Coordinates of C-alpha atoms in Angstrom, one line a residue:
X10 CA 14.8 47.8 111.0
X11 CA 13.4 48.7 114.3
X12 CA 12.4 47.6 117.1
X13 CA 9.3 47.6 120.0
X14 CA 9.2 48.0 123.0
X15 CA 9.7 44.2 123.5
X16 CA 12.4 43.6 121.4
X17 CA 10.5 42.1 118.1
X18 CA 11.2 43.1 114.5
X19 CA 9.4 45.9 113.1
X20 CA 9.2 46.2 109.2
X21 CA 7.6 49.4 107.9
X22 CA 5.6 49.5 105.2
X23 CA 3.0 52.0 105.0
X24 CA 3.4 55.3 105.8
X25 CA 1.9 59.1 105.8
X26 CA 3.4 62.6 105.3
X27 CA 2.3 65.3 107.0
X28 CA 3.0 69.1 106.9
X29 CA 3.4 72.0 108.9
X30 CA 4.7 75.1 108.5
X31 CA 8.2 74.6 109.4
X32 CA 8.6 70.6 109.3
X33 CA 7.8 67.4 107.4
X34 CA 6.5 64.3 109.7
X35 CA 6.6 60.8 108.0
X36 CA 4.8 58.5 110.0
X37 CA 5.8 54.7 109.4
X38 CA 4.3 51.6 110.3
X39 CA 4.4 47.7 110.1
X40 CA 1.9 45.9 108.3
X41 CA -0.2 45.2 111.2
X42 CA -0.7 48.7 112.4
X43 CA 0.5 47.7 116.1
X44 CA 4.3 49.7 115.9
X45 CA 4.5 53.4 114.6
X46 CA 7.9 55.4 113.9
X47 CA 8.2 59.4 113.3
X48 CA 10.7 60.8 111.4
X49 CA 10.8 64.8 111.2
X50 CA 12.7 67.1 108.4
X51 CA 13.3 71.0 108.2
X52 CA 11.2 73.0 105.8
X53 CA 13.3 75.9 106.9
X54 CA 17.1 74.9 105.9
X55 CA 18.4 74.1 102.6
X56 CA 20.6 71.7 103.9
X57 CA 19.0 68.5 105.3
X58 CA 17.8 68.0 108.7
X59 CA 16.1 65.4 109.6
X60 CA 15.8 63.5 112.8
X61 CA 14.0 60.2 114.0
X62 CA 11.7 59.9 117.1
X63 CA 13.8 56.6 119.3
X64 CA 10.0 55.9 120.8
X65 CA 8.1 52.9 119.0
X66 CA 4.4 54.4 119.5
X67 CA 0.9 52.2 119.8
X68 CA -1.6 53.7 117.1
X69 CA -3.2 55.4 120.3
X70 CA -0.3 56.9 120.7
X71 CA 0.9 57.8 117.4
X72 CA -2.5 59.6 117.3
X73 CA -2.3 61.6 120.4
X74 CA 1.3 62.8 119.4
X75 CA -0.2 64.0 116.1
X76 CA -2.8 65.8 117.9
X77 CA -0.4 67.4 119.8
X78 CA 1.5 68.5 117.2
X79 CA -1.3 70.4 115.6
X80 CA -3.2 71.8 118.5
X81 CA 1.0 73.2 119.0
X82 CA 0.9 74.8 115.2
X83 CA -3.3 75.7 114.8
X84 CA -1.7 79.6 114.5
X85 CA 0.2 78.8 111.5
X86 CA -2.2 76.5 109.8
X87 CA -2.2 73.6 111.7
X88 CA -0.9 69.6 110.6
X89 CA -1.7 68.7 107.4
X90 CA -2.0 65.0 105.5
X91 CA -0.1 65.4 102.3
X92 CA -0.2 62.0 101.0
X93 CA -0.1 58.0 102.4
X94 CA 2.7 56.1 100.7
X95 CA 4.3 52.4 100.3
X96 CA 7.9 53.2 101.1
X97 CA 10.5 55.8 100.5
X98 CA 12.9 55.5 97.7
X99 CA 15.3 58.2 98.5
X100 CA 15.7 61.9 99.9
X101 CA 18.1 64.5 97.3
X102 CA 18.5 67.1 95.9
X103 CA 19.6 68.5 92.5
X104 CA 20.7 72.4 93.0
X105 CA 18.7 74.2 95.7
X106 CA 16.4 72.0 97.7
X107 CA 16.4 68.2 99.5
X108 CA 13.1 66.2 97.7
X109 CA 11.2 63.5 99.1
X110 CA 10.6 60.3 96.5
X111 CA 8.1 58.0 97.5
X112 CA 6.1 55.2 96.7
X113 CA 2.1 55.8 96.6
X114 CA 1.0 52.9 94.7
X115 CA 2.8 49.4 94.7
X116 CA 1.8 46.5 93.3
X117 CA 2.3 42.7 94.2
X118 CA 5.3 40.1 92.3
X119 CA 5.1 37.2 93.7
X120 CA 7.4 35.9 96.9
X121 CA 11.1 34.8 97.5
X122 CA 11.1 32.3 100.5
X123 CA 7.7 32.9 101.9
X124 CA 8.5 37.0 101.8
X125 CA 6.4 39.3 99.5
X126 CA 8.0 41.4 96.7
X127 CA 6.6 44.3 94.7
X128 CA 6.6 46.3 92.2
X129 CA 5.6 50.3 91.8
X130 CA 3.0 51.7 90.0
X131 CA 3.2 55.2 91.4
X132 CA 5.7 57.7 92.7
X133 CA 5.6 61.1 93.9
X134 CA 7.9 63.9 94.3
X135 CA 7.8 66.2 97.5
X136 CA 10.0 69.3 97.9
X137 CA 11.6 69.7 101.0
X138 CA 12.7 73.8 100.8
X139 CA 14.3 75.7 98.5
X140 CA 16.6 78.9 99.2
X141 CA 15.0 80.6 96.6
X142 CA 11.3 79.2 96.8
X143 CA 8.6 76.8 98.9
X144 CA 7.6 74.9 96.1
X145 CA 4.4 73.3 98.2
X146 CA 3.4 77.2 99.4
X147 CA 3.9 78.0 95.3
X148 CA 5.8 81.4 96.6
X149 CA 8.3 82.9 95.2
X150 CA 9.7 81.5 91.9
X151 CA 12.3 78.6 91.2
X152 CA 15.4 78.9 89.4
X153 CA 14.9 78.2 85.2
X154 CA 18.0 74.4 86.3
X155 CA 15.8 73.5 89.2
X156 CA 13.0 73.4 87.1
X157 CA 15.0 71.2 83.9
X158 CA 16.7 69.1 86.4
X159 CA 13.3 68.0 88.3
X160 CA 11.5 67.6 84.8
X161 CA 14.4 65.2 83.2
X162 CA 14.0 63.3 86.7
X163 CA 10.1 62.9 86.2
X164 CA 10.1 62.5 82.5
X165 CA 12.6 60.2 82.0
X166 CA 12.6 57.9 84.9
X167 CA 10.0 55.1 84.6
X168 CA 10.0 53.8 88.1
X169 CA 7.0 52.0 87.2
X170 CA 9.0 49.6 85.2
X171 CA 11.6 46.9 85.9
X172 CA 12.2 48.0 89.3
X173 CA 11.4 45.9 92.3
X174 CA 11.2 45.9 96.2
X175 CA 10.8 43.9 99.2
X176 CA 10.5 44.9 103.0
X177 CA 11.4 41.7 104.5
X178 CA 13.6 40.3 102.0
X179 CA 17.3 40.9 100.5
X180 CA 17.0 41.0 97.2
X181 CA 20.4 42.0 96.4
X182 CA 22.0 38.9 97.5
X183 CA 21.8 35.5 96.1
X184 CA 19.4 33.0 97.8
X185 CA 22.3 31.1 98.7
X186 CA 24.2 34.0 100.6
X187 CA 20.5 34.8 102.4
X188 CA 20.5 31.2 103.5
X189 CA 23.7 30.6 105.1
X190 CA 24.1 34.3 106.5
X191 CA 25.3 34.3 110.1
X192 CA 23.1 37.4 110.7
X193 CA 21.1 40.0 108.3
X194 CA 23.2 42.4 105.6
X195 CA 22.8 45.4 104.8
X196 CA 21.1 45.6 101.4
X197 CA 22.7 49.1 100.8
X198 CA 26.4 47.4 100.9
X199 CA 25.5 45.9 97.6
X200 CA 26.3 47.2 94.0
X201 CA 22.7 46.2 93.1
X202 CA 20.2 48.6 94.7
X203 CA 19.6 51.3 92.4
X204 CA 18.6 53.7 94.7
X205 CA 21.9 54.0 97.3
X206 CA 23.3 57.3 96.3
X207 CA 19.2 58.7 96.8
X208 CA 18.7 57.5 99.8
X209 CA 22.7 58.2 101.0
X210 CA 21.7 61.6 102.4
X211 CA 19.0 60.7 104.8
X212 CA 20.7 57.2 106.1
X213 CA 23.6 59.3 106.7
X214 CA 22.1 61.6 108.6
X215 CA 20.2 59.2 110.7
X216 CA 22.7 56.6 110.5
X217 CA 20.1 54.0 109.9
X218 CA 19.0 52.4 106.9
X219 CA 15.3 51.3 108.0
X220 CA 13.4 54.3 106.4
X221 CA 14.6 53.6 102.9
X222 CA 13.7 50.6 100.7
X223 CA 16.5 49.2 98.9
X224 CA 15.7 49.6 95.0
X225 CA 16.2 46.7 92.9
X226 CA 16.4 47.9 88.9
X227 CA 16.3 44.4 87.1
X228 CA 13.9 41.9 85.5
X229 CA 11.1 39.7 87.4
X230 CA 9.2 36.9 86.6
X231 CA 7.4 34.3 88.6
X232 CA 5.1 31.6 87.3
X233 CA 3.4 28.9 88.6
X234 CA 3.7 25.2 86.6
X235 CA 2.2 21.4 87.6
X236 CA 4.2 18.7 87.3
X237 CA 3.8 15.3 88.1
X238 CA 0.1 16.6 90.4
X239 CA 1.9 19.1 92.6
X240 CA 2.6 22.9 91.7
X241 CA 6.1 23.9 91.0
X242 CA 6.9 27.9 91.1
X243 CA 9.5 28.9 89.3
X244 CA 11.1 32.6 89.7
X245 CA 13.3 34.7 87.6
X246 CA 15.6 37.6 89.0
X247 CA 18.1 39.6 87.3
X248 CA 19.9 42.6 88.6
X249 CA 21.2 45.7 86.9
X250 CA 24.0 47.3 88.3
X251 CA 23.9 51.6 88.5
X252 CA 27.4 51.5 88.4
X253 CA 28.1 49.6 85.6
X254 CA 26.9 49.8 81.1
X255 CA 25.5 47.0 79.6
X256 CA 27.6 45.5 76.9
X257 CA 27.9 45.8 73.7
X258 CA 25.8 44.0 71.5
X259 CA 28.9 41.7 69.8
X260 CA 29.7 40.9 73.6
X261 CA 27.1 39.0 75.2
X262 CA 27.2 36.9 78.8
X263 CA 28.0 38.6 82.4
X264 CA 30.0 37.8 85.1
X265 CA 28.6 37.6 89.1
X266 CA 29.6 40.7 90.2
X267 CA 27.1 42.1 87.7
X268 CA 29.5 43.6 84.9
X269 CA 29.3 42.8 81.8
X270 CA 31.6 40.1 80.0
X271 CA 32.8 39.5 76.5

């Protein structure tokens, strides 16, 4: 969470990667388009660097800073749009390299108090650097792990299914814990979002939480049904724990901190 240059909230949700020959800028901004945020990372280092403009830019702004950027790179190929996204799930690495995991394509649940939540349709994997090889330049050649470890990743992770997200809303607390909260948690405190140990690496090195969307892994359901003349919405959450295996089939039920129970 940021925010402007007045003090109000801003909530980012879109967002648009851009490349140059030595850095990574990820432009965020609220739903409006009125507040933009610049985050920069290292295509140079294996380890992560990244660092966060403090400013809060107008569009105007945000535009002229872009165009600075490229008129400062046109020698070495200029600033380049690699791709608009929804949110970032989490920056890691496997062996080598830090990778970016975003969200390109979401699509809409239903709402929790008035907020909206959603769902992902698409995802896409952007490599940082590696020591041995610039995946995105397609020089040099990656090591024979790197290249399993990112395959299991993209063929065995179904992102697009039963995992769920909302900017404005926690959904890893209870409605009742969101309601009488003296002031906003952090979602990442919780055993719920699935994506805290991907994202752990850029919030650390920030030490701020806003760029990341907390990850729900989980079932939702939301329908609409009249009774008595008026409309009566009835929602359906539940939450996996990463950090905990379903139990056996003999063993059914669960307890509330998210375990399993005989």
């Amino acid at each position: 969470m940021f925010s402007d240059g007045s003090g109000q909230r801003v909530v980012l949700e879109k967002f648009e990667l851009y490349s140059t020959k030595a850095h990574y800028y990820l432009v965020g901004h609220d739903k409006a388009a009125t507040a933009f945020r610049l985050l920069k990372l290292s295509r140079l280092e294996a380890e992560l660097e990244a660092s966060e403009d403090p400013c809060t830019y107008t569009k105007a702004e945000c535009t002229a800073l872009l165009r600075r950027i490229r008129d400062g790179n046109t020698r070495i190929g200029g600033l380049q749009s690699v791709c608009k996204a929804a949110g970032l799930i989490g920056c890691f690495r496997f062996l080598e390299g830090f990778y970016l995991l975003l969200v390109t394509q979401r699509r809409y649940h239903g709402t929790v108090c008035g907020q909206k939540v959603y769902g992902i349709d698409k995802t896409l994997l952007v490599p940082l650097v590696q020591p041995s090889v610039d995946i995105v330049q397609g020089q040099g050649r990656e090591t024979a792990a790197e290249k399993r470890y990112r395959k299991l990743l993209l063929s065995g992770l179904e992102l697009n299914k039963d995992f769920y997200f909302s900017y404005t809303y926690n959904l890893a607390r209870t409605l009742q814990a969101n309601l009488t909260a003296d002031a906003p948690a952090d979602p990442f405190d919780s055993m719920f979002v699935w994506n805290e140990y991907l994202g752990r690496p850029l919030r650390q090195a920030l030490q701020s939480s806003s760029w990341v969307i907390p990850l729900i892994h989980g079932f939702w359901q939301q329908r609409s049904l009249a009774l008595f003349g008026r409309t009566l919405t009835v929602t359906l959450i539940a939450r996996a724990a990463p950090n905990t295996l379903p139990a056996p089939l003999p063993q059914e039920g669960g307890q509330i901190q998210g375990s399993g129970g005989e």
